[in-house]
PDB file of C-alpha atoms in Angstrom:
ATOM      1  CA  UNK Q   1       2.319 -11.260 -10.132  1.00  0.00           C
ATOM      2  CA  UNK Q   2      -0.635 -10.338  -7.605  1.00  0.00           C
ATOM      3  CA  UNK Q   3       0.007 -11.901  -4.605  1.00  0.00           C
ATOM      4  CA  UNK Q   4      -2.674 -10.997  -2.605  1.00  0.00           C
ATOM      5  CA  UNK Q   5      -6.286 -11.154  -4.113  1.00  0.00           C
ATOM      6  CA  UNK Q   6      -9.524  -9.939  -2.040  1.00  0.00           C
ATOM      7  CA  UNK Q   7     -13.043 -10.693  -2.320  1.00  0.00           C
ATOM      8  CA  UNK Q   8     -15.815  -9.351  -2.961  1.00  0.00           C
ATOM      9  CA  UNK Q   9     -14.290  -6.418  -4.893  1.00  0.00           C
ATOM     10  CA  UNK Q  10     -17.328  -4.412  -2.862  1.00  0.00           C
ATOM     11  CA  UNK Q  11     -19.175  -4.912  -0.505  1.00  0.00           C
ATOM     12  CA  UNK Q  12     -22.279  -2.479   0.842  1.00  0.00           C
ATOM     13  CA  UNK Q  13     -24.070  -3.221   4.135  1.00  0.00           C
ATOM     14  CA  UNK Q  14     -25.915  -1.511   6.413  1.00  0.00           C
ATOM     15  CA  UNK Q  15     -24.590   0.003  10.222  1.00  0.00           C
ATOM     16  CA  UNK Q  16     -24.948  -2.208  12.726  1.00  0.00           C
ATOM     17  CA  UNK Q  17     -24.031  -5.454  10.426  1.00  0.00           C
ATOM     18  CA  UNK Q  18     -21.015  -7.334  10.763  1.00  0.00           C
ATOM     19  CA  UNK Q  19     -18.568  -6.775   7.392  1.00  0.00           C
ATOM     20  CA  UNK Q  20     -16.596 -10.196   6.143  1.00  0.00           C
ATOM     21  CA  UNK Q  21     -14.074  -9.817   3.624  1.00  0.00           C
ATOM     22  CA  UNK Q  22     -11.182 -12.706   2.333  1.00  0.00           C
ATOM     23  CA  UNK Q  23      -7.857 -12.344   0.768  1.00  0.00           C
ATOM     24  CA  UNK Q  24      -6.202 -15.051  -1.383  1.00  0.00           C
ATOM     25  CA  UNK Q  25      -2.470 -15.416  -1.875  1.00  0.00           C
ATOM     26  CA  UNK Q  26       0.100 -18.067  -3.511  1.00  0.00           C
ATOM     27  CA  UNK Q  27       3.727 -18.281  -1.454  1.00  0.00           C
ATOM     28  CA  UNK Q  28       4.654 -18.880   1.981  1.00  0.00           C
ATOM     29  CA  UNK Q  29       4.497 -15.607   3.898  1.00  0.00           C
ATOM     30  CA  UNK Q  30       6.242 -14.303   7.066  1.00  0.00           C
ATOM     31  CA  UNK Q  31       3.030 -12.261   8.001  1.00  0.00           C
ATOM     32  CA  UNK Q  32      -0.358 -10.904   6.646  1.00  0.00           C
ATOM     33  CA  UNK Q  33      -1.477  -7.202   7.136  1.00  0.00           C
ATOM     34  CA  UNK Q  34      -4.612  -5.685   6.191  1.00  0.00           C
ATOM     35  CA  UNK Q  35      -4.673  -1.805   5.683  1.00  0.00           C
ATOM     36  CA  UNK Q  36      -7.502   0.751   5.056  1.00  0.00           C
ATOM     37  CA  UNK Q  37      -7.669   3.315   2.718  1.00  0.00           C
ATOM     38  CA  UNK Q  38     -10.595   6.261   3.300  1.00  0.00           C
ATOM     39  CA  UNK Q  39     -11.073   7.851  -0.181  1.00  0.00           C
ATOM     40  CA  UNK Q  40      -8.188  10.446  -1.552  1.00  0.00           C
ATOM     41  CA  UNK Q  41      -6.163   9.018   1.475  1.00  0.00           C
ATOM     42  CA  UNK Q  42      -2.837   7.303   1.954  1.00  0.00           C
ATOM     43  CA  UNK Q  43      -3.341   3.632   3.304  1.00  0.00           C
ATOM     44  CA  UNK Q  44      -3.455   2.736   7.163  1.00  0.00           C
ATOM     45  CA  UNK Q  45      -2.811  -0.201   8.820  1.00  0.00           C
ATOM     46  CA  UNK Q  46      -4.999  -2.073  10.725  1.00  0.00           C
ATOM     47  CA  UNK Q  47      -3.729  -5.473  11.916  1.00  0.00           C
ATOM     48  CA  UNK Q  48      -1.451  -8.198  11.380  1.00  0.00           C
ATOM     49  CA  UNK Q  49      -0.963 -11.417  11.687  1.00  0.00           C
ATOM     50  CA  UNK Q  50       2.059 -14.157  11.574  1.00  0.00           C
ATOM     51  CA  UNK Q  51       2.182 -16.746   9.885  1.00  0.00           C
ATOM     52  CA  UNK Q  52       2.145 -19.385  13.177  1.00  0.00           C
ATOM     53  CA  UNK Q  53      -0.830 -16.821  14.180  1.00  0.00           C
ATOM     54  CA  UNK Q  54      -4.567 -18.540  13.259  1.00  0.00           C
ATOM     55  CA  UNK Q  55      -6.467 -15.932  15.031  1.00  0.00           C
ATOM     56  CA  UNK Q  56      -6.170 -12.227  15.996  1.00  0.00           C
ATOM     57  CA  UNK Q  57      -8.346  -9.331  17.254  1.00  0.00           C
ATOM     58  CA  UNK Q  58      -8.059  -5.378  17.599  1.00  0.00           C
ATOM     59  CA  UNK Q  59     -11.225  -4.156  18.884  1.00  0.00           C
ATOM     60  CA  UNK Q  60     -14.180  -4.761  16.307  1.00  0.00           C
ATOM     61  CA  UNK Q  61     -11.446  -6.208  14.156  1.00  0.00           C
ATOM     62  CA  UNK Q  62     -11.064  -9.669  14.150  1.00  0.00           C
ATOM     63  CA  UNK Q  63      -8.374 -11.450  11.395  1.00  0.00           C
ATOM     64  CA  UNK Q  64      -8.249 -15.110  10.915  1.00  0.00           C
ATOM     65  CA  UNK Q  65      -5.537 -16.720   8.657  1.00  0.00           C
ATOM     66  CA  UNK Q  66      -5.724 -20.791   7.361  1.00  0.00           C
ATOM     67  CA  UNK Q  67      -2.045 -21.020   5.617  1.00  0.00           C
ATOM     68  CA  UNK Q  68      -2.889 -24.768   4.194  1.00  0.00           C
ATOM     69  CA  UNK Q  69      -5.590 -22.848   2.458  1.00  0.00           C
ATOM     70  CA  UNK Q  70      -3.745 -19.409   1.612  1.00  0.00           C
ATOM     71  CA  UNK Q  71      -6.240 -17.169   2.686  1.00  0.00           C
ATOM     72  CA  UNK Q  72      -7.352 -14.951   5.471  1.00  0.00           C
ATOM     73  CA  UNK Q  73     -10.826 -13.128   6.439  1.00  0.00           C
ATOM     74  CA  UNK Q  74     -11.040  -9.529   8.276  1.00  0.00           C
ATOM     75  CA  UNK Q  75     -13.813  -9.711   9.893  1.00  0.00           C
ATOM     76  CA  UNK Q  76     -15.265  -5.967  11.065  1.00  0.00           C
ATOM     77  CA  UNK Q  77     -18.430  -6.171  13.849  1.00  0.00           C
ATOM     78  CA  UNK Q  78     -20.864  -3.841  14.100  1.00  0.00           C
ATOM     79  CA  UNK Q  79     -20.319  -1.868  11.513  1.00  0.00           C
ATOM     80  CA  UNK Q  80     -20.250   1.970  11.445  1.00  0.00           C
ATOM     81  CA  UNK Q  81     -20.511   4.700   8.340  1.00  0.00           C
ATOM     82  CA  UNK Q  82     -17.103   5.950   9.303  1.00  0.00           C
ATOM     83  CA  UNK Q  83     -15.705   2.101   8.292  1.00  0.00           C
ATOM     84  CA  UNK Q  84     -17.009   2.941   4.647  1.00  0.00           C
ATOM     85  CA  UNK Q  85     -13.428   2.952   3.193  1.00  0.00           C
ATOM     86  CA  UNK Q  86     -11.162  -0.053   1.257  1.00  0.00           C
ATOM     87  CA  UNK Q  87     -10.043  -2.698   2.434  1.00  0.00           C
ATOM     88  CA  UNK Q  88      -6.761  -4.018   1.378  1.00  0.00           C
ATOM     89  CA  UNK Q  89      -4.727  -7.773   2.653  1.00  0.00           C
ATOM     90  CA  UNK Q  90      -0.867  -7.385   2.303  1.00  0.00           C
ATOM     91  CA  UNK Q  91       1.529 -10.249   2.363  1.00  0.00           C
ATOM     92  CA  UNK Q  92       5.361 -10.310   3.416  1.00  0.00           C
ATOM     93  CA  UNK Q  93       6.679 -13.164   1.771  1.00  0.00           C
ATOM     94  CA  UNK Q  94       9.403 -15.198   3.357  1.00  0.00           C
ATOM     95  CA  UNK Q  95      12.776 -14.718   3.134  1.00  0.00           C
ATOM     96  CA  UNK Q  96      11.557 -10.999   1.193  1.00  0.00           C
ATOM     97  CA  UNK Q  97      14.595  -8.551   1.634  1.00  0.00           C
ATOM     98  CA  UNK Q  98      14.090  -4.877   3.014  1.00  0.00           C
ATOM     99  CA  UNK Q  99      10.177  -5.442   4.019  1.00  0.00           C
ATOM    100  CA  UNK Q 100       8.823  -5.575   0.585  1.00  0.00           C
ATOM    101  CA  UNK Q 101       4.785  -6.349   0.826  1.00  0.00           C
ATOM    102  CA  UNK Q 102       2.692  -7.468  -2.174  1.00  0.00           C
ATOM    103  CA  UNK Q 103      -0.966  -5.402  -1.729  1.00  0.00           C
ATOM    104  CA  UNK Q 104      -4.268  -6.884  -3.097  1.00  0.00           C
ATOM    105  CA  UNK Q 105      -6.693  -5.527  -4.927  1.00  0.00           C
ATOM    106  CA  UNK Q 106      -8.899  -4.134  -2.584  1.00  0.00           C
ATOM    107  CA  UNK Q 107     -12.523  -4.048  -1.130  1.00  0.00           C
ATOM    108  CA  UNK Q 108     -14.557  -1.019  -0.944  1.00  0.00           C
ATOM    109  CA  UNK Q 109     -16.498  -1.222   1.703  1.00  0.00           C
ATOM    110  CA  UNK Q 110     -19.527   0.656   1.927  1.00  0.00           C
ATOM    111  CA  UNK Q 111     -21.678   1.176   5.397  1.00  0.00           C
ATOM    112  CA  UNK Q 112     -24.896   2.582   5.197  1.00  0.00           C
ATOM    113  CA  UNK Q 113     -26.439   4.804   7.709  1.00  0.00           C
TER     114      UNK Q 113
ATOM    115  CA  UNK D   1       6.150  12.945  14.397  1.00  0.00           C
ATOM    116  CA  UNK D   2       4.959  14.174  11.560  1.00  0.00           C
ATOM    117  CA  UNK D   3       4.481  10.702   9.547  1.00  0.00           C
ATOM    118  CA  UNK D   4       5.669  10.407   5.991  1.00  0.00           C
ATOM    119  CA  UNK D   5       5.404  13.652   3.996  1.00  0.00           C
ATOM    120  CA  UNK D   6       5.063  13.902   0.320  1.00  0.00           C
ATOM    121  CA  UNK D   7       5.090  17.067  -2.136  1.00  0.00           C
ATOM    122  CA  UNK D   8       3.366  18.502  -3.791  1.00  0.00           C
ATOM    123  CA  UNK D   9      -0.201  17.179  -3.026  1.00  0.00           C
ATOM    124  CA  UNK D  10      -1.378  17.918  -6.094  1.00  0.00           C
ATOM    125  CA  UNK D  11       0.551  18.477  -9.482  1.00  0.00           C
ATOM    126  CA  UNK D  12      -0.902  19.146 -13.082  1.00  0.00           C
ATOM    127  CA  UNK D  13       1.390  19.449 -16.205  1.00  0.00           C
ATOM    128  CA  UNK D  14       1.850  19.079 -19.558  1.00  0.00           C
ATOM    129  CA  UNK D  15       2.993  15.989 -21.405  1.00  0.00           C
ATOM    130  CA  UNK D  16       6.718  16.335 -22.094  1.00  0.00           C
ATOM    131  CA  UNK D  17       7.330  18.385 -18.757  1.00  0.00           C
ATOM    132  CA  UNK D  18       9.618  16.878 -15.946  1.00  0.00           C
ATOM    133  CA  UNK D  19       7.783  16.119 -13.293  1.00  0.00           C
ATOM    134  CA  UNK D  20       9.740  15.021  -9.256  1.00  0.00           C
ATOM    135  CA  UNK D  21       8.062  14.356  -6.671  1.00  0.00           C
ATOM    136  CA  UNK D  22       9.416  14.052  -3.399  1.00  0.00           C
ATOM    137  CA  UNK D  23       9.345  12.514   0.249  1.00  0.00           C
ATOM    138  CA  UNK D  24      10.259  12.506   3.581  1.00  0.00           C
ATOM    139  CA  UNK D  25      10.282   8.830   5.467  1.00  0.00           C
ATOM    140  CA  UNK D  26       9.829   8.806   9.266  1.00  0.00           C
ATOM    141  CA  UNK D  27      12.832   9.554  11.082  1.00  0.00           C
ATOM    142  CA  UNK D  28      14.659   6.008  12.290  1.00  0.00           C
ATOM    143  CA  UNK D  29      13.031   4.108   9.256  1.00  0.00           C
ATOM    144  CA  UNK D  30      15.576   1.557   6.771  1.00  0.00           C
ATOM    145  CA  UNK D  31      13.104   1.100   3.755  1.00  0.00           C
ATOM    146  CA  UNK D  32      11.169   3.759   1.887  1.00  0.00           C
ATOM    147  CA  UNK D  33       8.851   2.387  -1.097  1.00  0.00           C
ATOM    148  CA  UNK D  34       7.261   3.716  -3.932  1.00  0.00           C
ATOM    149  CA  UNK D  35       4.116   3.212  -4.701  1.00  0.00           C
ATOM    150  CA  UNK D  36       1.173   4.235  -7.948  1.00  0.00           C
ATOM    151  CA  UNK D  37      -2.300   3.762  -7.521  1.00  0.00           C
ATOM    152  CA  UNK D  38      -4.793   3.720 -10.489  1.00  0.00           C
ATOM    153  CA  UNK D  39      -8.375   2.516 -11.115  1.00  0.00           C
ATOM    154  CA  UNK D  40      -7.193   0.086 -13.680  1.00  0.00           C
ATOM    155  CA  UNK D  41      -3.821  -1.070 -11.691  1.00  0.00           C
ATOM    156  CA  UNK D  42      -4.613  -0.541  -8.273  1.00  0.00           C
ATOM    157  CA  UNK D  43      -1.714  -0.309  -5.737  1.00  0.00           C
ATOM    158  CA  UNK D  44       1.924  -1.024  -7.881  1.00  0.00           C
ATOM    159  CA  UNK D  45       5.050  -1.274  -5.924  1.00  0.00           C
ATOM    160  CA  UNK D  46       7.383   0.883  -8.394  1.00  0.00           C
ATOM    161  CA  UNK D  47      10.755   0.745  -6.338  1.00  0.00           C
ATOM    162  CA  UNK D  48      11.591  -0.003  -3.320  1.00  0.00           C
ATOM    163  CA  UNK D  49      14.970   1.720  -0.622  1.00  0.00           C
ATOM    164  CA  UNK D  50      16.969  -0.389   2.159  1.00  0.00           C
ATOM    165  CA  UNK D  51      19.082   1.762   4.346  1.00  0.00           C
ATOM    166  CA  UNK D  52      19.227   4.125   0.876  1.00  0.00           C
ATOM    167  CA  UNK D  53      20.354   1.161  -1.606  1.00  0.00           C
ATOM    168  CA  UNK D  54      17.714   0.557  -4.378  1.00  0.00           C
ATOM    169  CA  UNK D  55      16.909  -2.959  -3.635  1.00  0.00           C
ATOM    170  CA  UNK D  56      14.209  -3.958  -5.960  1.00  0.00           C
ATOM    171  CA  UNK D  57      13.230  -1.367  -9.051  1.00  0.00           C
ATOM    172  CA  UNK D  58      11.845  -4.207 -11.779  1.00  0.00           C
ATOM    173  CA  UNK D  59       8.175  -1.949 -11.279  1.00  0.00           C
ATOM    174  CA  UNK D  60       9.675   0.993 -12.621  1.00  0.00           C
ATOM    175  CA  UNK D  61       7.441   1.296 -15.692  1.00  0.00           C
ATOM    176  CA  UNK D  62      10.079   2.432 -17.966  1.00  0.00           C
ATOM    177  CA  UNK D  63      13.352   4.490 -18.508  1.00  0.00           C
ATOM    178  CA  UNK D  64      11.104   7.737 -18.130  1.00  0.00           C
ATOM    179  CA  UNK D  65      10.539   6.818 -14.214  1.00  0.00           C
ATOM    180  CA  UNK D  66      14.008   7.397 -12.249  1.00  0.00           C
ATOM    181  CA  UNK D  67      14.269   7.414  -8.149  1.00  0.00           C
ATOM    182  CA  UNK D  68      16.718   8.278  -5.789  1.00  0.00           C
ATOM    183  CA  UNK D  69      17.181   8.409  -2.392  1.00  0.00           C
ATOM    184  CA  UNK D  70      20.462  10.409  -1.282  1.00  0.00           C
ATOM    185  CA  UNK D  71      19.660  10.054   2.567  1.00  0.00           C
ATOM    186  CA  UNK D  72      17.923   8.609   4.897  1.00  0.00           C
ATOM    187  CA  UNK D  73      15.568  11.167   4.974  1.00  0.00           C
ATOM    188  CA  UNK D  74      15.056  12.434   1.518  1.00  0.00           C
ATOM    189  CA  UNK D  75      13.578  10.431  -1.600  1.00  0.00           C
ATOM    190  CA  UNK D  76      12.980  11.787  -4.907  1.00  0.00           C
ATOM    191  CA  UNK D  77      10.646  10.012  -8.265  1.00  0.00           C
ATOM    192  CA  UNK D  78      11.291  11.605 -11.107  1.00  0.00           C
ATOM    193  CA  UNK D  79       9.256  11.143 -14.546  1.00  0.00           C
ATOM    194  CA  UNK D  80      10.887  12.556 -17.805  1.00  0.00           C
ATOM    195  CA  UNK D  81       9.282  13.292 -19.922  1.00  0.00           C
ATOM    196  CA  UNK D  82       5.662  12.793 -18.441  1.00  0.00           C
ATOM    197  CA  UNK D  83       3.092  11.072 -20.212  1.00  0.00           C
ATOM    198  CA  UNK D  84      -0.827  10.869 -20.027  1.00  0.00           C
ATOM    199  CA  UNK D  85      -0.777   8.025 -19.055  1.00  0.00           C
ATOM    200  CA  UNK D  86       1.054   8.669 -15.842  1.00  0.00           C
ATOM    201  CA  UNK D  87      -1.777   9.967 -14.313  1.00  0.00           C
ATOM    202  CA  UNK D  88      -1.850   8.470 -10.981  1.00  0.00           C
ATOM    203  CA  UNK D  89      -1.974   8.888  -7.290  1.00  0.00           C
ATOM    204  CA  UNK D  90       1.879   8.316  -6.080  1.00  0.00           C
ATOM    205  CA  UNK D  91       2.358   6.890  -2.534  1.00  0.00           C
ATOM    206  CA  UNK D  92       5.706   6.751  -0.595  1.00  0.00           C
ATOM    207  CA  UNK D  93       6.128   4.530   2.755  1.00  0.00           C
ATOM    208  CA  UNK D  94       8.614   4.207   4.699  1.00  0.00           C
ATOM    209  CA  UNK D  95       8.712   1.447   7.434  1.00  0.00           C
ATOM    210  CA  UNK D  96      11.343   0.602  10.383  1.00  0.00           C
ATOM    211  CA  UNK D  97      14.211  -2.058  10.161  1.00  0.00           C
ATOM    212  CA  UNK D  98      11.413  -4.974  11.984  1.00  0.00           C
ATOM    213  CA  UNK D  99      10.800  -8.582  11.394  1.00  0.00           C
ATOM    214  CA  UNK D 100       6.686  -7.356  11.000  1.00  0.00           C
ATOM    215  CA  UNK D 101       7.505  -4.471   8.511  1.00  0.00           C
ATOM    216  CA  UNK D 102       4.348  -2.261   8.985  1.00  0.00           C
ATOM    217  CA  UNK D 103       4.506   0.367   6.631  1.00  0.00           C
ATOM    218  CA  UNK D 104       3.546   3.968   6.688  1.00  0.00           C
ATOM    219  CA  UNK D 105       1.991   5.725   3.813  1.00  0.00           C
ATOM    220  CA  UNK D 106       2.073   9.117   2.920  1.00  0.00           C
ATOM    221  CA  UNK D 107      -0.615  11.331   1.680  1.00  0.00           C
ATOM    222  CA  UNK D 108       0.487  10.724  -1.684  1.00  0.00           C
ATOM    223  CA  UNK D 109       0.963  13.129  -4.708  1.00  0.00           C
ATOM    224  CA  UNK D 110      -2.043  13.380  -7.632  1.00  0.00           C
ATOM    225  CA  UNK D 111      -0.659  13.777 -10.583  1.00  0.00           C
ATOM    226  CA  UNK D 112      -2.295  14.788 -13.513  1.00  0.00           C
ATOM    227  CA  UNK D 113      -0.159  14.972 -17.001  1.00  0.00           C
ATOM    228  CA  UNK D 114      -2.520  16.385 -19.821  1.00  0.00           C
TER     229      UNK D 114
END
């Protein structure tokens, strides 16, 4: 089953603005990663964060993660056109064997010029 | 170094036809995955490699979908016979032996079956 769930499923801003998006998921996790995928591209990743980790940043990247509530936010600041991509929050569950991550569903992220 | 590498880029064929499709992990890394990506699925984890033992493959669609992984530095998915509905963008990562398990993604192989 989905482990990790994203929202909003897009998002379109304009440069300059500051990008929020949040990621749901349902076990206990080892770690959180969020990756970025530019269009007919294989998936990067950005950041991540452990689970005794609340807050983390990576230049305009900032991740926070609330593990009472299951969720996280990647938070991008002044946004550029070159961060129009998707967005995706992955989740290493505890005790997983061999690194497995569960990916969400995404959100494409669109920055206007 | 090179990153993960995946061929071919780009494959059409026929319905019926055999298709493989084939990576190269990072050198030094235990797990290789396997990965489709669709509009309607989004990212599925198919199978998944630990120090070349198949360790998870229950997202192997069907029989048709077969993987192996002889070394450490070769992987092989193989669909026979090849359906329409296989269309799909198919990722490999590999990622190192770590508690944090950051994966690296290929450039992945578009496959179209007609």
């Amino acid at each position: 089953s989905q482990q990790g769930e994203e929202d909003p499923q897009a998002l379109s801003i304009q440069e300059g603005e500051n990008a929020t998006m949040n990621c749901s998921y349902k076990t206990s996790i080892n770690n959180l990663q969020w990756y970025r995928q530019n269009s007919g591209r294989g998936l990067v990743h950005l950041i991540l964060i452990r689970s005794n980790e609340r807050e983390k940043h990576s230049g305009r990247l900032r991740v926070t993660l609330d593990t009472s509530k299951k969720s996280s936010s990647l938070l991008i600041t002044a946004s550029r056109a070159a961060d129009t991509a998707s967005y995706f929050c992955a989740t290493a569950r505890r005790g997983n064997q061999g690194g497995k991550l569960i990916f969400g569903q995404g959100t494409e992220l669109s920055v206007k010029p | 170094d090179a990153g993960v590498i995946q061929s071919p880029r780009h494959e059409v064929t026929e319905m019926g036809q055999e298709v493989t499709l084939r990576c190269k992990p990072i050198s030094g890394h235990n797990s290789l995955f396997w990965y489709r990506q669709t509009m309607m699925r989004g990212l599925e984890l198919l199978i998944y490699f630990n120090n070349n033992v198949p360790i998870d493959d229950s997202g192997m669609p069907e029989d048709r979908f077969s993987a192996k992984m002889p070394n450490a530095s070769f992987s092989t998915l193989k669909i026979q016979p090849s359906e329409p509905r296989d269309s799909a963008v198919y990722f490999c990562a590999s990622s190192p032996d770590s508690v944090d398990n950051e994966q690296f993604f290929g450039p992945g192989t578009r496959l179209t079956v007609l």
